[in-house]
Coordinates of C-alpha atoms in Angstrom, one line a residue:
M20 CA -42.5 10.6 -31.4
S21 CA -40.5 8.5 -29.0
V22 CA -40.7 9.4 -25.3
R23 CA -37.5 10.9 -23.9
P24 CA -36.6 11.4 -20.3
D25 CA -36.5 14.9 -18.7
P26 CA -33.1 16.3 -19.7
L27 CA -32.8 18.1 -16.4
S28 CA -33.4 15.0 -14.2
T29 CA -29.6 14.4 -14.0
L30 CA -26.6 16.5 -13.4
S31 CA -24.8 15.6 -16.7
I32 CA -21.3 16.8 -17.3
P33 CA -20.2 16.0 -20.9
D34 CA -16.8 14.7 -22.0
D35 CA -13.9 17.1 -22.0
T36 CA -15.6 19.6 -19.6
V37 CA -13.1 21.6 -17.5
V38 CA -13.0 24.3 -14.9
E39 CA -10.6 27.0 -15.9
E40 CA -9.9 29.9 -13.6
H41 CA -13.4 29.8 -12.1
D42 CA -15.0 29.3 -15.6
L43 CA -17.0 26.1 -16.4
V44 CA -16.1 25.4 -20.0
T45 CA -17.8 23.0 -22.4
D46 CA -18.0 22.6 -26.2
G47 CA -21.7 22.0 -26.3
D48 CA -24.9 23.6 -24.9
V49 CA -25.6 24.5 -21.3
L50 CA -29.1 23.8 -19.8
I51 CA -29.8 25.0 -16.3
G52 CA -32.9 24.3 -14.3
A53 CA -34.9 26.9 -12.5
Q54 CA -33.8 28.3 -9.1
S55 CA -30.3 27.0 -9.4
T56 CA -27.1 28.8 -8.3
V57 CA -24.0 28.7 -10.5
E58 CA -21.0 30.4 -9.0
F59 CA -18.8 29.7 -12.0
G60 CA -18.6 31.7 -15.2
I61 CA -20.1 29.8 -18.1
R62 CA -18.5 29.3 -21.5
G63 CA -20.4 27.2 -24.0
R64 CA -22.4 27.2 -27.2
N65 CA -26.1 27.9 -26.5
V66 CA -26.8 28.8 -22.8
V67 CA -30.4 28.3 -21.6
A68 CA -31.5 29.0 -18.0
G69 CA -34.9 28.7 -16.3
E70 CA -36.3 31.3 -14.0
R71 CA -34.5 32.7 -10.9
V72 CA -31.1 31.2 -11.8
R73 CA -28.2 33.1 -10.3
F74 CA -24.8 33.2 -12.0
G75 CA -21.9 34.4 -9.9
G76 CA -19.7 35.0 -12.9
H77 CA -20.0 35.9 -16.6
I78 CA -21.7 34.1 -19.5
E79 CA -20.1 33.6 -22.9
A80 CA -22.3 31.9 -25.4
G81 CA -21.0 31.2 -28.9
G82 CA -24.5 30.7 -30.1
D83 CA -27.8 31.9 -28.5
C84 CA -28.4 32.8 -24.8
R85 CA -31.9 32.6 -23.3
L86 CA -32.5 33.6 -19.6
D87 CA -35.9 33.4 -18.1
T88 CA -37.5 35.8 -15.6
W89 CA -35.7 36.9 -12.4
C90 CA -32.3 35.6 -13.4
S91 CA -29.2 37.5 -12.2
V92 CA -25.7 37.5 -13.7
G93 CA -22.7 38.8 -11.7
D94 CA -20.6 39.9 -14.7
N95 CA -20.8 40.4 -18.4
V96 CA -23.0 38.5 -20.8
L97 CA -21.4 38.0 -24.3
V98 CA -23.6 36.3 -26.9
G99 CA -22.4 35.4 -30.4
E100 CA -25.8 35.1 -32.0
D101 CA -29.3 36.0 -30.5
A102 CA -30.3 36.7 -26.9
Y103 CA -33.7 36.4 -25.2
L104 CA -34.0 38.0 -21.8
G105 CA -37.1 37.7 -19.7
E106 CA -38.4 40.4 -17.4
R107 CA -36.7 41.6 -14.2
I108 CA -33.3 40.2 -15.1
E109 CA -30.2 41.8 -13.5
I110 CA -26.8 41.9 -15.2
D111 CA -24.0 43.5 -13.2
G112 CA -21.8 44.0 -16.2
Q113 CA -22.2 44.6 -19.9
L114 CA -24.5 42.8 -22.4
V115 CA -23.0 42.4 -25.9
V116 CA -25.1 40.5 -28.5
G117 CA -23.9 39.6 -32.0
G118 CA -27.4 39.1 -33.4
D119 CA -30.9 40.1 -32.3
L120 CA -31.9 41.0 -28.8
D121 CA -35.4 40.1 -27.5
I122 CA -35.7 41.8 -24.0
G123 CA -38.4 42.0 -21.4
D124 CA -39.6 44.7 -19.0
D125 CA -37.6 46.0 -16.0
V126 CA -34.3 44.4 -17.1
Q127 CA -31.3 46.1 -15.4
I128 CA -27.9 46.1 -17.1
A129 CA -25.3 47.9 -15.1
E130 CA -22.8 48.8 -17.9
G131 CA -25.2 49.1 -20.9
F132 CA -25.8 46.9 -23.9
E133 CA -25.2 46.7 -27.6
A134 CA -26.7 44.4 -30.3
S135 CA -25.7 44.1 -33.9
G136 CA -29.2 43.1 -35.0
W137 CA -32.8 44.0 -34.2
I138 CA -33.7 45.0 -30.6
V139 CA -37.3 44.1 -29.5
I140 CA -38.5 45.2 -26.1
R141 CA -41.3 42.9 -24.8
N142 CA -41.6 40.0 -22.5
P143 CA -40.2 36.9 -24.2
M144 CA -42.1 33.7 -23.5
P145 CA -40.4 31.5 -20.8
T146 CA -38.1 29.0 -22.5
V147 CA -39.8 25.8 -21.3
V148 CA -43.2 27.1 -22.2
F149 CA -42.0 28.2 -25.7
L150 CA -40.5 24.8 -26.5
F151 CA -43.6 22.9 -25.2
M152 CA -46.0 25.1 -27.2
Y153 CA -43.9 24.8 -30.4
L154 CA -43.6 21.0 -30.1
T155 CA -47.4 20.7 -29.3
H156 CA -48.2 22.8 -32.4
L157 CA -46.1 20.6 -34.7
L158 CA -47.6 17.4 -33.3
R159 CA -51.2 18.7 -33.7
M160 CA -50.5 19.5 -37.3
G161 CA -49.2 16.0 -37.8
E162 CA -45.6 17.2 -38.4
D163 CA -44.1 14.3 -36.4
D164 CA -40.9 14.4 -38.4
A165 CA -40.4 18.1 -37.9
A166 CA -41.0 17.7 -34.1
E167 CA -38.5 14.8 -34.0
E168 CA -35.9 16.9 -35.8
L169 CA -36.4 19.7 -33.3
V170 CA -35.9 17.5 -30.3
D171 CA -32.8 15.9 -32.0
E172 CA -31.4 19.4 -32.6
L173 CA -32.0 20.5 -29.0
F174 CA -30.4 17.4 -27.5
D175 CA -27.7 16.8 -30.1
E176 CA -28.7 13.2 -30.9
D177 CA -27.1 13.2 -34.3
G178 CA -23.5 13.4 -33.4
G179 CA -23.2 16.9 -31.8
A180 CA -21.7 17.6 -28.4
E181 CA -23.8 16.4 -25.5
P182 CA -25.3 19.3 -23.5
L183 CA -24.2 20.1 -19.9
T184 CA -27.3 19.9 -17.8
I185 CA -27.8 21.2 -14.3
P186 CA -31.0 20.2 -12.6
K187 CA -33.6 22.5 -10.9
G188 CA -32.5 23.8 -7.5
A189 CA -28.8 22.8 -7.9
T190 CA -25.8 24.7 -6.4
V191 CA -22.6 24.6 -8.4
S192 CA -19.4 26.2 -7.1
D193 CA -15.7 25.7 -6.4
D194 CA -16.7 24.3 -3.0
A195 CA -19.4 21.9 -4.0
W196 CA -21.7 20.6 -6.7
R197 CA -25.0 19.8 -4.9
V198 CA -28.0 18.2 -6.6
S199 CA -30.8 15.9 -5.5
T200 CA -30.6 13.9 -8.7
P201 CA -28.1 11.4 -10.1
A202 CA -24.8 12.9 -11.4
K203 CA -23.1 11.6 -14.5
I204 CA -19.6 13.0 -15.2
G205 CA -18.1 12.2 -18.6
R206 CA -14.6 11.2 -19.6
D207 CA -11.5 13.5 -19.7
C208 CA -13.1 16.1 -17.5
R209 CA -11.2 18.2 -14.9
L210 CA -13.5 19.6 -12.1
H211 CA -13.1 21.3 -8.8
G212 CA -15.5 20.9 -5.9
N213 CA -17.1 18.2 -3.8
V214 CA -19.9 16.3 -5.6
R215 CA -23.1 15.6 -3.7
A216 CA -25.8 13.6 -5.5
E217 CA -28.2 10.7 -5.4
S218 CA -25.7 8.5 -7.3
I219 CA -22.5 9.4 -9.1
T220 CA -20.7 8.0 -12.2
V221 CA -17.2 9.3 -13.1
G222 CA -16.0 8.7 -16.6
E223 CA -12.6 7.5 -17.8
A224 CA -9.5 9.7 -17.3
T225 CA -11.5 12.3 -15.4
E226 CA -9.9 14.1 -12.5
I227 CA -11.9 15.6 -9.6
F228 CA -10.4 17.8 -7.0
G229 CA -12.9 17.1 -4.3
S230 CA -14.8 14.4 -2.5
L231 CA -17.8 12.3 -3.7
R232 CA -20.8 11.6 -1.6
A233 CA -24.0 9.9 -2.6
R234 CA -27.0 8.0 -1.2
D235 CA -26.7 5.2 -3.8
D236 CA -23.9 3.8 -6.0
I237 CA -20.7 5.5 -7.0
E238 CA -18.8 4.2 -10.0
I239 CA -15.2 5.4 -10.8
A240 CA -14.1 4.4 -14.3
P241 CA -10.6 3.4 -15.5
G242 CA -8.0 6.1 -15.3
A243 CA -10.2 8.4 -13.2
V244 CA -8.6 10.2 -10.2
V245 CA -10.5 11.5 -7.2
H246 CA -8.6 13.8 -4.8
G247 CA -10.9 13.3 -1.8
D248 CA -13.0 10.9 0.2
V249 CA -15.7 8.7 -1.5
T250 CA -18.8 8.0 0.6
T251 CA -22.1 6.3 0.0
R252 CA -24.8 5.8 2.5
S253 CA -26.3 2.6 1.2
G254 CA -24.8 1.8 -2.2
T255 CA -21.8 0.1 -3.8
V256 CA -18.5 1.9 -4.6
T257 CA -16.8 0.5 -7.7
V258 CA -13.2 1.5 -8.4
A259 CA -12.1 0.3 -11.8
D260 CA -8.6 -0.7 -13.1
D261 CA -6.1 2.2 -13.0
A262 CA -8.6 4.4 -11.1
R263 CA -7.2 6.3 -8.1
V264 CA -8.9 7.5 -4.9
W265 CA -6.6 9.7 -2.8
G266 CA -8.8 9.5 0.3
N267 CA -11.0 7.2 2.4
I268 CA -13.8 5.1 1.2
S269 CA -17.0 4.4 3.3
C270 CA -19.7 2.3 1.7
E271 CA -22.1 -0.6 2.0
H272 CA -20.2 -2.7 -0.5
L273 CA -16.9 -2.2 -2.4
D274 CA -15.8 -3.6 -5.7
L275 CA -12.1 -2.8 -6.1
A276 CA -10.4 -3.8 -9.4
R277 CA -7.0 -5.5 -9.5
D278 CA -5.2 -2.3 -10.5
G279 CA -7.4 0.2 -8.7
V280 CA -5.7 2.2 -6.0
V281 CA -7.2 3.6 -2.7
D282 CA -4.8 5.7 -0.6
G283 CA -6.8 5.8 2.6
T284 CA -9.0 3.8 4.9
I285 CA -11.7 1.5 3.6
R286 CA -14.9 1.0 5.6
A287 CA -17.5 -1.3 4.1
R288 CA -20.5 -2.7 6.1
G289 CA -21.1 -5.5 3.6
E290 CA -19.0 -7.3 0.9
V291 CA -15.6 -6.3 -0.2
N292 CA -14.5 -7.7 -3.6
T293 CA -10.9 -7.1 -4.5
G294 CA -8.7 -8.2 -7.4
L295 CA -11.6 -8.0 -9.9
S296 CA -11.0 -7.3 -13.6
T297 CA -13.3 -4.7 -15.1
D298 CA -15.0 -3.9 -18.4
P299 CA -13.9 -0.7 -20.2
D300 CA -16.9 1.1 -18.7
G301 CA -15.6 0.3 -15.2
S302 CA -18.2 -2.4 -14.3
P303 CA -16.7 -5.6 -12.7
Q304 CA -16.7 -8.8 -14.7

């Protein structure tokens, strides 16, 4: 098998992701690292969360939903297919499952639950442990192709929608998206909240209603709009053609394309390059 990076080492927002009335909506899967807080409701395909993740709103999973131990959900959990709930989970609303329900001990569901398939009461294995053991078993049996297919399916490498991934210990809300990792935001997204990350990449035609702040580089692709300040402690800010920043920029270096617009004050401690043409991905030529 080829070696792949940790899928939760980056805040990754796939193309066409939007925030609608306090719901975070994506076409693909949602993967959330342990000990994170997500104040939005979540609407996606498969929703997988590590232990001690707190959801401020509801969860709507068109496919499966798997929540590890000590997770809490502030509203309903609606699952189109199967659900796997670890022990000591709290759901403040109703649980509705279209398929089978695998549920652990001491799970509290305020408004009751219903499942169309089998209901098994036990302690489901934590998601990360389950996947690791399954992959290890396949590899020990020499089933490299089967293991490769499993990883491809999990991470949609054969043309499916890219998963939305939130790293361990993150906080995501209308106020701010706070992570200690790089943040990669896809194209045609519409997000609310200030973004705080190690580095930030904003895709084409994405609109962000909030500021951007990073320790390293910030790249804003063609057609993207940022309604807020853009600040980096020691990196370069790149504003591509037709990108708009409605706020101030503070950085070490600035690359401003010919048709990029900054409606605010620019403070750069190093070089300021203006009038550049850019590649389609927003990088200066």
